[in-house]
PDB file of C-alpha atoms in Angstrom:
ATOM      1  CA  UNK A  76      71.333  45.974  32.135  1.00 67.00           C
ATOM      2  CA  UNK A  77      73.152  43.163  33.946  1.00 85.00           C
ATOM      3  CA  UNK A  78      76.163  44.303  32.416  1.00 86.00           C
ATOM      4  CA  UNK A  79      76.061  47.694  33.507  1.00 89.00           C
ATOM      5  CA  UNK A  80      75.020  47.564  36.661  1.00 90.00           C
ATOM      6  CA  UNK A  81      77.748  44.925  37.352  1.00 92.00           C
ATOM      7  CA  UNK A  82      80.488  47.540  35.599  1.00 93.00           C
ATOM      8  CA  UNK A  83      78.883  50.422  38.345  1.00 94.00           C
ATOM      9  CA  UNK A  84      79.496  47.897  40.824  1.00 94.00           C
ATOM     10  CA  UNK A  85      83.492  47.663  39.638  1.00 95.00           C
ATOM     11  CA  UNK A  86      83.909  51.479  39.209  1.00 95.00           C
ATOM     12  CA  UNK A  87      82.244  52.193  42.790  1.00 96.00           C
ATOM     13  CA  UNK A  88      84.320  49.307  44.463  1.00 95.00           C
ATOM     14  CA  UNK A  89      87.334  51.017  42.504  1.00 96.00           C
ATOM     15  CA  UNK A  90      86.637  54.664  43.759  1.00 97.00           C
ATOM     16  CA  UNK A  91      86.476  52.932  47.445  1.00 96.00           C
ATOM     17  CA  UNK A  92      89.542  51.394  46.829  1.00 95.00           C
ATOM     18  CA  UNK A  93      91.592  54.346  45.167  1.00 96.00           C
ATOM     19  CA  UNK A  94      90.269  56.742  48.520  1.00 96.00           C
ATOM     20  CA  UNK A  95      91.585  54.073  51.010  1.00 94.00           C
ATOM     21  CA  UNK A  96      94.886  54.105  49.047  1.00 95.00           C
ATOM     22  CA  UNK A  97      94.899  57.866  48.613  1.00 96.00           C
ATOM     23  CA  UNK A  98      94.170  58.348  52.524  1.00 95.00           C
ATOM     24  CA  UNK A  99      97.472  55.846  53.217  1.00 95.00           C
ATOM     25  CA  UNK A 100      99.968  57.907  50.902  1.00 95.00           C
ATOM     26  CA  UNK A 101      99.349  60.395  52.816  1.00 96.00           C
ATOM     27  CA  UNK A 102     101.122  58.897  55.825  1.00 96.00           C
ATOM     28  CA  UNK A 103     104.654  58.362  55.916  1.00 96.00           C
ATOM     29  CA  UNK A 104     105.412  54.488  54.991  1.00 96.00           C
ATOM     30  CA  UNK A 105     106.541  53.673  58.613  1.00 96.00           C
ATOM     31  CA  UNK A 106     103.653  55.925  60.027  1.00 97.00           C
ATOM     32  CA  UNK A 107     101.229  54.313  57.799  1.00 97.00           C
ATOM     33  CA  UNK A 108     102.148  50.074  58.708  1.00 97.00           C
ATOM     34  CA  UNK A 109     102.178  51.321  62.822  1.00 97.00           C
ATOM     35  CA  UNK A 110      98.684  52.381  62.589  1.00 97.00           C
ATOM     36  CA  UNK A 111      97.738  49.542  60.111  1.00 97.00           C
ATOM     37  CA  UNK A 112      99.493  47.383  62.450  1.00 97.00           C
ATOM     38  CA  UNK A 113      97.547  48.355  65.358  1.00 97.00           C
ATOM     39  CA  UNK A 114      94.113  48.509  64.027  1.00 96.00           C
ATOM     40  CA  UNK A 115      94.536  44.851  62.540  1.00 97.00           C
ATOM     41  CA  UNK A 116      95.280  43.890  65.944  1.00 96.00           C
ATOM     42  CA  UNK A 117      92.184  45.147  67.763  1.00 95.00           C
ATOM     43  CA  UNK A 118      89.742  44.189  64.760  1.00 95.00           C
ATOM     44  CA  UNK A 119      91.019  41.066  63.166  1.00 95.00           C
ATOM     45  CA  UNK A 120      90.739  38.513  66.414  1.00 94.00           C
ATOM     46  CA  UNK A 121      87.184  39.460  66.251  1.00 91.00           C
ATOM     47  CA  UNK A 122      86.860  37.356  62.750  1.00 86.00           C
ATOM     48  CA  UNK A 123      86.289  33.983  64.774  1.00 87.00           C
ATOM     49  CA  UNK A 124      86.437  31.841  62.121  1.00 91.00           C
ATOM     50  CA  UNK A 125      89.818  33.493  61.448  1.00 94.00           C
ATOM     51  CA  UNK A 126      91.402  33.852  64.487  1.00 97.00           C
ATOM     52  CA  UNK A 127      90.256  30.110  65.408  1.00 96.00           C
ATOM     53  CA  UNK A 128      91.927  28.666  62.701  1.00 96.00           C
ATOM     54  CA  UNK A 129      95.083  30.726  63.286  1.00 97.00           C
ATOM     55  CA  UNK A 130      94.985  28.856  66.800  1.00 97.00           C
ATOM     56  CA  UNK A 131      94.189  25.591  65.749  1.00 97.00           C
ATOM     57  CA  UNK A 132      96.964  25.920  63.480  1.00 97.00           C
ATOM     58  CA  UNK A 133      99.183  27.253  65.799  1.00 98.00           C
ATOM     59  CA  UNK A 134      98.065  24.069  68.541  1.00 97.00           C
ATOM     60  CA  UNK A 135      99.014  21.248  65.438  1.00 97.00           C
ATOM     61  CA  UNK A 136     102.726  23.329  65.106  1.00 97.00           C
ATOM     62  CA  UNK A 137     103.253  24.025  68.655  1.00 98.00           C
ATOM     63  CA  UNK A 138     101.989  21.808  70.830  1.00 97.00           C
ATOM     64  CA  UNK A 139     104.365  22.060  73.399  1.00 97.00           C
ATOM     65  CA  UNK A 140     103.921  26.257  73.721  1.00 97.00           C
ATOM     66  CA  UNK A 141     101.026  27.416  76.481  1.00 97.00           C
ATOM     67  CA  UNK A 142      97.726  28.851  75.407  1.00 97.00           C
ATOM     68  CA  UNK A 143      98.769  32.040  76.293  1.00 97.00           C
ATOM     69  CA  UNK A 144     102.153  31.992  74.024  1.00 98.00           C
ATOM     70  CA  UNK A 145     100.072  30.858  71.111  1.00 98.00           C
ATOM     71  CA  UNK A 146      97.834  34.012  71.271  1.00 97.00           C
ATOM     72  CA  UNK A 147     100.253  36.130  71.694  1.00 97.00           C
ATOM     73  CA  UNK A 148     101.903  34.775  68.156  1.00 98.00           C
ATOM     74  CA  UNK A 149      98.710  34.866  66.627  1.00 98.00           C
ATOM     75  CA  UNK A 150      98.022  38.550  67.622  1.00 97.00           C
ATOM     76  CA  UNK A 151     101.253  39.304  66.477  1.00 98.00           C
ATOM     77  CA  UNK A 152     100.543  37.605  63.471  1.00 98.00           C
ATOM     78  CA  UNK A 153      97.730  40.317  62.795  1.00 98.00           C
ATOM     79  CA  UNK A 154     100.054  43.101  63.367  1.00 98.00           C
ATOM     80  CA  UNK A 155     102.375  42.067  60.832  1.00 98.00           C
ATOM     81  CA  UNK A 156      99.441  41.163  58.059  1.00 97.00           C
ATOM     82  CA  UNK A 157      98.362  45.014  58.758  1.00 97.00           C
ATOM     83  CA  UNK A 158     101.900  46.587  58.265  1.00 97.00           C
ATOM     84  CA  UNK A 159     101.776  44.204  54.998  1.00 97.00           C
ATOM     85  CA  UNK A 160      98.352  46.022  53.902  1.00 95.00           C
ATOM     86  CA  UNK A 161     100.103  49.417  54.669  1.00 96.00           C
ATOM     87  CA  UNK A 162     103.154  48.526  52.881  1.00 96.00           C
ATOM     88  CA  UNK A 163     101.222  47.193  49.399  1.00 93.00           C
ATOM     89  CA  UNK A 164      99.379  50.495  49.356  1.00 94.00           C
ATOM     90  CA  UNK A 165     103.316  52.235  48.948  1.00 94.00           C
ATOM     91  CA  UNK A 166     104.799  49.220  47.486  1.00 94.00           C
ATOM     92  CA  UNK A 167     106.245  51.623  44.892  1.00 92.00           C
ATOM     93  CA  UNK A 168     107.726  53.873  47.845  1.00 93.00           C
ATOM     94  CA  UNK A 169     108.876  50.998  49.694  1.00 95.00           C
ATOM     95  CA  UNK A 170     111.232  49.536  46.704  1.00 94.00           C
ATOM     96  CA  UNK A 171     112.572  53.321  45.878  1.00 93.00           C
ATOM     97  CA  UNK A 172     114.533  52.982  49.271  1.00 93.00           C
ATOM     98  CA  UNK A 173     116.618  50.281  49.008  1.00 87.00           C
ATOM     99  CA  UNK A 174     118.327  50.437  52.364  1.00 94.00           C
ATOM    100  CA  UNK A 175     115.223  49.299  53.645  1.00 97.00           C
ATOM    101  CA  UNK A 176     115.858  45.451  52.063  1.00 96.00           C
ATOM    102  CA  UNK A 177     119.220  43.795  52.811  1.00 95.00           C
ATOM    103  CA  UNK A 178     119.695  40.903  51.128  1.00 92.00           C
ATOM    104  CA  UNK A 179     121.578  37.808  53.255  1.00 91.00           C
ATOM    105  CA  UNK A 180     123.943  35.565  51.715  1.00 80.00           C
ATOM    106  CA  UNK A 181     125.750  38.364  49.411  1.00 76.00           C
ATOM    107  CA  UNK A 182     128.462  35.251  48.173  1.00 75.00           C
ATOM    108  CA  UNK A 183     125.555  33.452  46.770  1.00 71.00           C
ATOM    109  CA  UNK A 184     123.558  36.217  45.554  1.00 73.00           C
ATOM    110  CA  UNK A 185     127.109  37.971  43.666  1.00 74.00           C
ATOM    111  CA  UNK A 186     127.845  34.587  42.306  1.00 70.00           C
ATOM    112  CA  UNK A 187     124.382  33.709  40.448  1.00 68.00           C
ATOM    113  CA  UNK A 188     123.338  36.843  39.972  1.00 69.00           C
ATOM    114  CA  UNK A 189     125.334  37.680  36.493  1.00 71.00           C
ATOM    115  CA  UNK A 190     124.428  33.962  35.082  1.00 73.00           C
ATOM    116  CA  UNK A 191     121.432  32.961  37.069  1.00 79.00           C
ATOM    117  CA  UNK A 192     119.419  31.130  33.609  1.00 85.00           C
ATOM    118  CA  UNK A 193     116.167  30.003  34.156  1.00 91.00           C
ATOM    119  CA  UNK A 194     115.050  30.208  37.356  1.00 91.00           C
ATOM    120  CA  UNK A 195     111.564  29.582  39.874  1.00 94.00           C
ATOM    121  CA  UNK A 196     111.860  32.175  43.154  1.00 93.00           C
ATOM    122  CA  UNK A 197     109.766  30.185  45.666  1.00 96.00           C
ATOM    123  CA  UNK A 198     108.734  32.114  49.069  1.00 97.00           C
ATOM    124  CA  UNK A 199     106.317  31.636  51.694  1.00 97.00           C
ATOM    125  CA  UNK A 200     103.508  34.162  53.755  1.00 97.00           C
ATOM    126  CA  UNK A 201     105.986  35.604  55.546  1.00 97.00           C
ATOM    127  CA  UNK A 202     107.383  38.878  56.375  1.00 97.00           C
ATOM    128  CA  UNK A 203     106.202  41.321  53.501  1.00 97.00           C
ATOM    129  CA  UNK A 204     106.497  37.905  51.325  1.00 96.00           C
ATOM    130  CA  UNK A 205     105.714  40.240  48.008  1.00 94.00           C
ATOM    131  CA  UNK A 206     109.658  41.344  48.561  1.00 96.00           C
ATOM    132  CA  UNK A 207     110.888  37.750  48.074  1.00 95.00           C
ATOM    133  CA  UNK A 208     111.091  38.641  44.712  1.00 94.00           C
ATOM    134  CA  UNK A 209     113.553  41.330  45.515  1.00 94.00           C
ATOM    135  CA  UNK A 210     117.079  40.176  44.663  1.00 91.00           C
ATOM    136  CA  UNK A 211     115.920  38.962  41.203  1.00 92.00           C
ATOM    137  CA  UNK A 212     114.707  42.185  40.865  1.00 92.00           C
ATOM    138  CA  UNK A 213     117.520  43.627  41.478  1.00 90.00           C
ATOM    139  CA  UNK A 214     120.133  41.696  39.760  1.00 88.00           C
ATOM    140  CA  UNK A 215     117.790  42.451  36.458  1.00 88.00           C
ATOM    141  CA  UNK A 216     116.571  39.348  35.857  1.00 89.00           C
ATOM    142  CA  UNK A 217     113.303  40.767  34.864  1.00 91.00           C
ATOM    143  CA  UNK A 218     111.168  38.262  36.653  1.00 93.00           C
ATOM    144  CA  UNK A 219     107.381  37.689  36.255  1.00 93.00           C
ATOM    145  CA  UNK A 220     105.102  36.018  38.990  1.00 92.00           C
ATOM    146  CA  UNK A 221     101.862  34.122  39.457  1.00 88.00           C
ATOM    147  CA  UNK A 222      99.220  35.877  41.540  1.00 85.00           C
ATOM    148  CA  UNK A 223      95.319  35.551  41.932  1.00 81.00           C
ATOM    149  CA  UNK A 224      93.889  37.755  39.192  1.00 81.00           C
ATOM    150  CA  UNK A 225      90.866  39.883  40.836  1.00 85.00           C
ATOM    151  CA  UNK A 226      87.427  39.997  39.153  1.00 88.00           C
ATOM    152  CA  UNK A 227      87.165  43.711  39.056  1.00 92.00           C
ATOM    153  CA  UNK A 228      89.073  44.373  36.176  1.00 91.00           C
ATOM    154  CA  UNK A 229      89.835  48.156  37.322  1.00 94.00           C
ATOM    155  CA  UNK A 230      91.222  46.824  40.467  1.00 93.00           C
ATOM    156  CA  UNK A 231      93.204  44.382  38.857  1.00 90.00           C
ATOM    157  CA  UNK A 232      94.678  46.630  36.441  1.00 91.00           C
ATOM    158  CA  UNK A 233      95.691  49.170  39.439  1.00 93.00           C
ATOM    159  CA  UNK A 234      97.353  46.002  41.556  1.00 89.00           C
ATOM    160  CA  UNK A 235      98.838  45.377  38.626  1.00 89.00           C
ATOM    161  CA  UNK A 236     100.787  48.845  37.558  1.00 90.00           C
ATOM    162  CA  UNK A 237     101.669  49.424  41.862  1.00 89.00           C
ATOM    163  CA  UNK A 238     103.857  45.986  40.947  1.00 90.00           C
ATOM    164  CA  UNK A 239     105.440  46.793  37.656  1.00 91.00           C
ATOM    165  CA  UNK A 240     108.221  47.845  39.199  1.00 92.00           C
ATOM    166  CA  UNK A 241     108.747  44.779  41.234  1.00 93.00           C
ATOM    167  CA  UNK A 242     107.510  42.599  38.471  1.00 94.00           C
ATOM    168  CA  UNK A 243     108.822  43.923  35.410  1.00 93.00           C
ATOM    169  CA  UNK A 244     108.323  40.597  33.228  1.00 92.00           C
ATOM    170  CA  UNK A 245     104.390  40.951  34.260  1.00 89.00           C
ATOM    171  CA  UNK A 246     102.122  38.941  36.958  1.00 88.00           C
ATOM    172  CA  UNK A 247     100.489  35.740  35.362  1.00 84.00           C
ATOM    173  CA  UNK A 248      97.383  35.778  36.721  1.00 74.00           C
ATOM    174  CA  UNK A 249      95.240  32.482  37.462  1.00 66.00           C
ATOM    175  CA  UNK A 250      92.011  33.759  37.378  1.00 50.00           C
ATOM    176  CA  UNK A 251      89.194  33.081  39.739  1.00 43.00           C
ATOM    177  CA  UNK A 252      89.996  30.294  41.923  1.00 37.00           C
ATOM    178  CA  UNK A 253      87.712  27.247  41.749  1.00 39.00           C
ATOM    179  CA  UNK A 254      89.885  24.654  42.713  1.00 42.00           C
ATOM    180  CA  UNK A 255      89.756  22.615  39.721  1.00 49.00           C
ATOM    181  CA  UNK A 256      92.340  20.452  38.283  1.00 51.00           C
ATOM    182  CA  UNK A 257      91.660  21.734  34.989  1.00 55.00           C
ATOM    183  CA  UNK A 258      92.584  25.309  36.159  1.00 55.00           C
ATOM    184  CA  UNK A 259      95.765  23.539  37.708  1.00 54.00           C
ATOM    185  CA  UNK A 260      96.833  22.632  34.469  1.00 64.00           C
ATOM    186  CA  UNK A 261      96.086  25.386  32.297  1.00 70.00           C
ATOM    187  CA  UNK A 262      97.880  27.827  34.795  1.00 69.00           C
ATOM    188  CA  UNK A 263     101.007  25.109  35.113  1.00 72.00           C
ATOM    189  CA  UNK A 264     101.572  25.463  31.197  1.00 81.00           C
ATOM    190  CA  UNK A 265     101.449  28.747  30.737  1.00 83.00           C
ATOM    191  CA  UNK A 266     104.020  29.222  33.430  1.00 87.00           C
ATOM    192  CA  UNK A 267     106.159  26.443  32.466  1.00 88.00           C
ATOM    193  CA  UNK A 268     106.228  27.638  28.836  1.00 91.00           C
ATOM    194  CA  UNK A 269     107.182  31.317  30.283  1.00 92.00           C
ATOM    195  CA  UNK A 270     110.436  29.567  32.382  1.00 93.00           C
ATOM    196  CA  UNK A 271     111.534  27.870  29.481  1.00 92.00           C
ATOM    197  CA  UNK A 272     111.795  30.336  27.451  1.00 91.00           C
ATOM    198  CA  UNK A 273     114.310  31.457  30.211  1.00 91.00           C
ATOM    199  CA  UNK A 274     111.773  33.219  31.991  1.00 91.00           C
ATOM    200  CA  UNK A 275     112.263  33.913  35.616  1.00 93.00           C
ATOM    201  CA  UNK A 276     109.199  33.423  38.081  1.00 94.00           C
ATOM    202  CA  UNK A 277     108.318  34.098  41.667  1.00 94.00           C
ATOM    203  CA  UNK A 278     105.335  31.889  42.920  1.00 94.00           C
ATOM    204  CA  UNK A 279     104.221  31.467  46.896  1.00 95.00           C
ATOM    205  CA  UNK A 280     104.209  28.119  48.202  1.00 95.00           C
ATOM    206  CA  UNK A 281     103.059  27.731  51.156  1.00 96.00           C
ATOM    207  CA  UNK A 282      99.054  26.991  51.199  1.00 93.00           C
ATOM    208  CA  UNK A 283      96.836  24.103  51.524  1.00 94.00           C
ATOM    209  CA  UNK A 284      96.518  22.414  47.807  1.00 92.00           C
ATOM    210  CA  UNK A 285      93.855  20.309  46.932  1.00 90.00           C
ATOM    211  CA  UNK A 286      95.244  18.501  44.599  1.00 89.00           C
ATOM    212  CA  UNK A 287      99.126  18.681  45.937  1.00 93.00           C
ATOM    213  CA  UNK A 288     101.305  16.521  47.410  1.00 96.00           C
ATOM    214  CA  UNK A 289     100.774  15.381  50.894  1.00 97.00           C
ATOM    215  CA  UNK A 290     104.110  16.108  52.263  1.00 97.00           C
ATOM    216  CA  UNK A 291     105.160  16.782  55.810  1.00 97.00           C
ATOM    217  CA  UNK A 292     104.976  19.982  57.553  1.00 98.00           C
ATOM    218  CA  UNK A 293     105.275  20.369  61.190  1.00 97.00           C
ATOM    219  CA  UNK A 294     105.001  16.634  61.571  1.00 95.00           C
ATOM    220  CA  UNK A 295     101.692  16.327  59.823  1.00 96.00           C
ATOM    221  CA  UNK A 296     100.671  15.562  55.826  1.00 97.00           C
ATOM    222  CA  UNK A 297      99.842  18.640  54.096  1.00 97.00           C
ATOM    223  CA  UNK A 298      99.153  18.746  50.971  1.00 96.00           C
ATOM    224  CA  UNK A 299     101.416  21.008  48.857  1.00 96.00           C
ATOM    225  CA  UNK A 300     102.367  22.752  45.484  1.00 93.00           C
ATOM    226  CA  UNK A 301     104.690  20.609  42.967  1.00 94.00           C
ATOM    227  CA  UNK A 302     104.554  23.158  40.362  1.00 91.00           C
ATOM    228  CA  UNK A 303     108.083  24.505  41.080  1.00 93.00           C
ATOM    229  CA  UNK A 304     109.152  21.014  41.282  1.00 95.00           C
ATOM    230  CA  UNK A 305     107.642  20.067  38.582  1.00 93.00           C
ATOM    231  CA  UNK A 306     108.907  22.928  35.863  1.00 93.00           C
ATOM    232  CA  UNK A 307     112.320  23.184  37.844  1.00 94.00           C
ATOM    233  CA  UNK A 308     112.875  19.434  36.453  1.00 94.00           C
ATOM    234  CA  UNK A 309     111.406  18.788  32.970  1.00 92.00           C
ATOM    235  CA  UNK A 310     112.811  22.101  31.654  1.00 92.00           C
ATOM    236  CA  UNK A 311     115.855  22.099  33.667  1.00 91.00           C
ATOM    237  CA  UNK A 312     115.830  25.414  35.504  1.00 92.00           C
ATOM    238  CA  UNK A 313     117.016  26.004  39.091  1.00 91.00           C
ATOM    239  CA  UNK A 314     114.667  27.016  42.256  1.00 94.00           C
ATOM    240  CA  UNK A 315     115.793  29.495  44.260  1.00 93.00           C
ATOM    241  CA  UNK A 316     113.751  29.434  48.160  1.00 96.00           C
ATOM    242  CA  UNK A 317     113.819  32.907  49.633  1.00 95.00           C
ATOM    243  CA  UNK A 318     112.189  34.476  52.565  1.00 96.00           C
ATOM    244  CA  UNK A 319     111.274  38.168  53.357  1.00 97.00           C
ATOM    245  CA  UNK A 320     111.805  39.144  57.109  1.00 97.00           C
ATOM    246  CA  UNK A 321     110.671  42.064  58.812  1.00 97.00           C
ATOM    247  CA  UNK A 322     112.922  43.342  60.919  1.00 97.00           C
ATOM    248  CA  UNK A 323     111.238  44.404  64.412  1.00 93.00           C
ATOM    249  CA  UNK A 324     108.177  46.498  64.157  1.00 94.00           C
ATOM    250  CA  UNK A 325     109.618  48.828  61.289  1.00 94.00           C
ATOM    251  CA  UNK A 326     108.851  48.564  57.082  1.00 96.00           C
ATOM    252  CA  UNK A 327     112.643  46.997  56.587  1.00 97.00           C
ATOM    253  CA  UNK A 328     113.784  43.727  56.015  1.00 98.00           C
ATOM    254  CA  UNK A 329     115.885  40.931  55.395  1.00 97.00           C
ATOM    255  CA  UNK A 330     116.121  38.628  52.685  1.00 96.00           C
ATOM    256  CA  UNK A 331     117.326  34.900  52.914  1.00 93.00           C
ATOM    257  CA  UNK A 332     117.877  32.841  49.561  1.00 92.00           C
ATOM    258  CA  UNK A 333     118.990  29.276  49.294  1.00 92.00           C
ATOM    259  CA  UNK A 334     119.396  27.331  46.122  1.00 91.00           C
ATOM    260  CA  UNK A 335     117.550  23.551  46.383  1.00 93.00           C
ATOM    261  CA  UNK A 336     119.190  21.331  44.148  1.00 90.00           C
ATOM    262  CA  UNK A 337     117.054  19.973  41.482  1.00 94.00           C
ATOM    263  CA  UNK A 338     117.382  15.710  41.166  1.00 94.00           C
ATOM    264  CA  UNK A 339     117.031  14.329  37.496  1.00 92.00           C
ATOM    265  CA  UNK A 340     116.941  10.482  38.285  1.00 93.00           C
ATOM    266  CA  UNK A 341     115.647   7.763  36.345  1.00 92.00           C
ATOM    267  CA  UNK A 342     111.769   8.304  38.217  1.00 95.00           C
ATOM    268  CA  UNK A 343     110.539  11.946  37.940  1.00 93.00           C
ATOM    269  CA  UNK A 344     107.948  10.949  40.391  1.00 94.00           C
ATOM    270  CA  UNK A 345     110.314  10.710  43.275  1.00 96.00           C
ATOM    271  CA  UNK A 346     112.164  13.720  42.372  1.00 96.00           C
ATOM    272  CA  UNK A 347     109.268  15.857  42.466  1.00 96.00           C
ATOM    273  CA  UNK A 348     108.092  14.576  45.457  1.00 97.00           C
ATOM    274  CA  UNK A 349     112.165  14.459  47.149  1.00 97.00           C
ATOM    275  CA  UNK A 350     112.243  18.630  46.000  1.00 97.00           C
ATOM    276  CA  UNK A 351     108.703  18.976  47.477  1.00 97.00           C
ATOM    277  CA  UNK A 352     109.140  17.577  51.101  1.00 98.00           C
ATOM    278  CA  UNK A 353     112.803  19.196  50.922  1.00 97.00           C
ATOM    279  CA  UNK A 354     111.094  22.843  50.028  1.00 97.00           C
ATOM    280  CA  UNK A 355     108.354  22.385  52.777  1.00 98.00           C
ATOM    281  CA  UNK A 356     110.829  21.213  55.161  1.00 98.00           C
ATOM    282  CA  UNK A 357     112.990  24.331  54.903  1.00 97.00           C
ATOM    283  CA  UNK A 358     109.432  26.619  55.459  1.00 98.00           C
ATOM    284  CA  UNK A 359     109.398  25.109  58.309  1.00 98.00           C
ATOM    285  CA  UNK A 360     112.645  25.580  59.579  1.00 98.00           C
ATOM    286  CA  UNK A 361     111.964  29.405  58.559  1.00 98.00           C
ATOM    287  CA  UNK A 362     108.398  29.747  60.025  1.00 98.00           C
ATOM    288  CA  UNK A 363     109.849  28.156  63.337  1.00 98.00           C
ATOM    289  CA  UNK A 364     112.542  30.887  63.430  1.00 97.00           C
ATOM    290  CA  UNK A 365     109.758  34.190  63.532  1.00 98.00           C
ATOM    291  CA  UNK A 366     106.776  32.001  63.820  1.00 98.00           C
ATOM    292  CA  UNK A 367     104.854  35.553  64.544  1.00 98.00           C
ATOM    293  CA  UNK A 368     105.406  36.532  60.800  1.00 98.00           C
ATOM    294  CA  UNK A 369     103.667  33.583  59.277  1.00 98.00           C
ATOM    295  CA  UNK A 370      99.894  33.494  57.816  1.00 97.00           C
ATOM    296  CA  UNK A 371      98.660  31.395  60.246  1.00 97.00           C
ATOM    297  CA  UNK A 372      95.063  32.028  59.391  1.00 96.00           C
ATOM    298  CA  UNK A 373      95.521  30.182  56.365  1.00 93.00           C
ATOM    299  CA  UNK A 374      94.249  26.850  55.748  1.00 93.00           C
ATOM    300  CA  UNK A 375      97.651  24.429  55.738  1.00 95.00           C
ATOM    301  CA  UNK A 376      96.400  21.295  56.861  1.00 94.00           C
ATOM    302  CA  UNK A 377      93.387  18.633  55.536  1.00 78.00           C
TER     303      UNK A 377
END
């Protein structure tokens, strides 16, 4: 009985979920993220916890900017998360119009593309960050990425095939997050088996890790993802950093990529740690650029 009434609960949740999306696609893309946009603004500084936490964030990065100017980001903030919600309702749309996604630093992206080898895309919560994974996209190199499975398995099938186009290799889910270190591991070696096989994989590095590395970010210790160091070293593939940014108020963007050097010294603890401060370090040179299209409600710090 259990079992049925918790598979109602996942077909009803699904049929909620399907009518939202149906009701979206039947705006234009551009029509769809404006009113997305402007809704998130007027409801989501009512979450207090939230909206709080996007400030208090906001205070340790900026300590120097008013009250006033740190609002203003964070509001902004919510208007870009709500043209994101828009935009993964049509991600298949979105990526059928290419001119809508340039991709920066053409002499780096024409000269790796053809013999890129195995490879980790690492990106950030900004822009429409799912579109990071863009240029390996489209140079073919059939890339896979990590993602937070969801419980519902009818809604994680769906999230799944509105991807497969941007994912072709597959998303690697982690299942339900418990913070365990025994997750940790099981997720790191299925993913490091999958890049060195020659596998290329997008992940999103940006969020507070329990059981990271405490490197710094905006002149404070947060604790941070060494996966991608950690893979990128022992089986020798390169990390590529990218960032998606929306340009203006409109569904297009930009796309910045940057190779980070991978050290192989004599002390693999110091490399991972030297290619995690140098990847955190070069978020925050990014976030400080368009501060307004980071996730600022996220946790970051301890």
């Amino acid at each position: 009985m259990n079992a049925l009434l918790r598979d109602l609960r996942y077909r009803l949740e699904y049929a909620v979920l399907r009518l939202l999306v149906g009701l979206v696609r039947l705006m234009p893309l551009d029509t769809a993220a404006n009113l997305s946009a402007w809704a998130w603004q007027k409801i989501a500084p009512r979450s207090r916890r939230r909206h709080e936490r996007a400030l208090a964030n906001l205070a340790i990065a900026f300590p120097e900017k008013s009250e006033a100017e740190r609002e203003a980001i964070a509001r902004a903030m919510w208007g870009n998360l709500g043209r994101v919600m828009a935009e993964t309702m049509q991600i298949d749309r979105l990526i059928s119009e290419p001119d809508r996604i340039e991709i920066l630093n053409q002499q780096v992206f024409s000269r790796y593309k053809d013999k890129l080898g195995p490879a980790i895309g690492v990106s950030l919560h900004m822009g429409n960050w799912e579109l990071a994974i863009w240029p390996l996209t489209v140079a073919g190199a059939n890339p896979a990425a990590v993602y937070r499975s969801v419980n519902n398995p009818y809604v994680d099938a769906f999230l799944r095939r509105q991807r497969k186009d941007l994912y072709p290799a597959g998303l690697l889910g982690k299942g339900r997050i418990d913070g365990s270190p025994e997750e940790g591991q099981k997720t790191a070696r299925i993913i490091m088996d999958f890049v060195r096989k020659g596998g290329r994989l997008g992940l999103v590095c940006d969020l507070y890790d329990k059981y990271g590395m405490p490197v710094p970010f905006f002149g404070q210790l947060a604790p941070s993802v060494v996966i991608p160091a950690m893979i990128a070293r022992r089986v020798g593939a390169r990390i590529w950093l990218a960032r998606c940014l929306r340009v203006g108020n409109q569904s297009r963007f930009t796309i910045d990529i940057k190779e980070l050097k991978v050290p192989r010294t004599a002390s693999q603890a110091e490399d991972v740690k030297w290619i995690t401060t140098k990847m955190q370090s070069e978020f925050e040179a990014w976030v400080r650029e368009a501060p307004e299209q980071w996730m600022w409600s996220n946790r970051r710090w301890s």
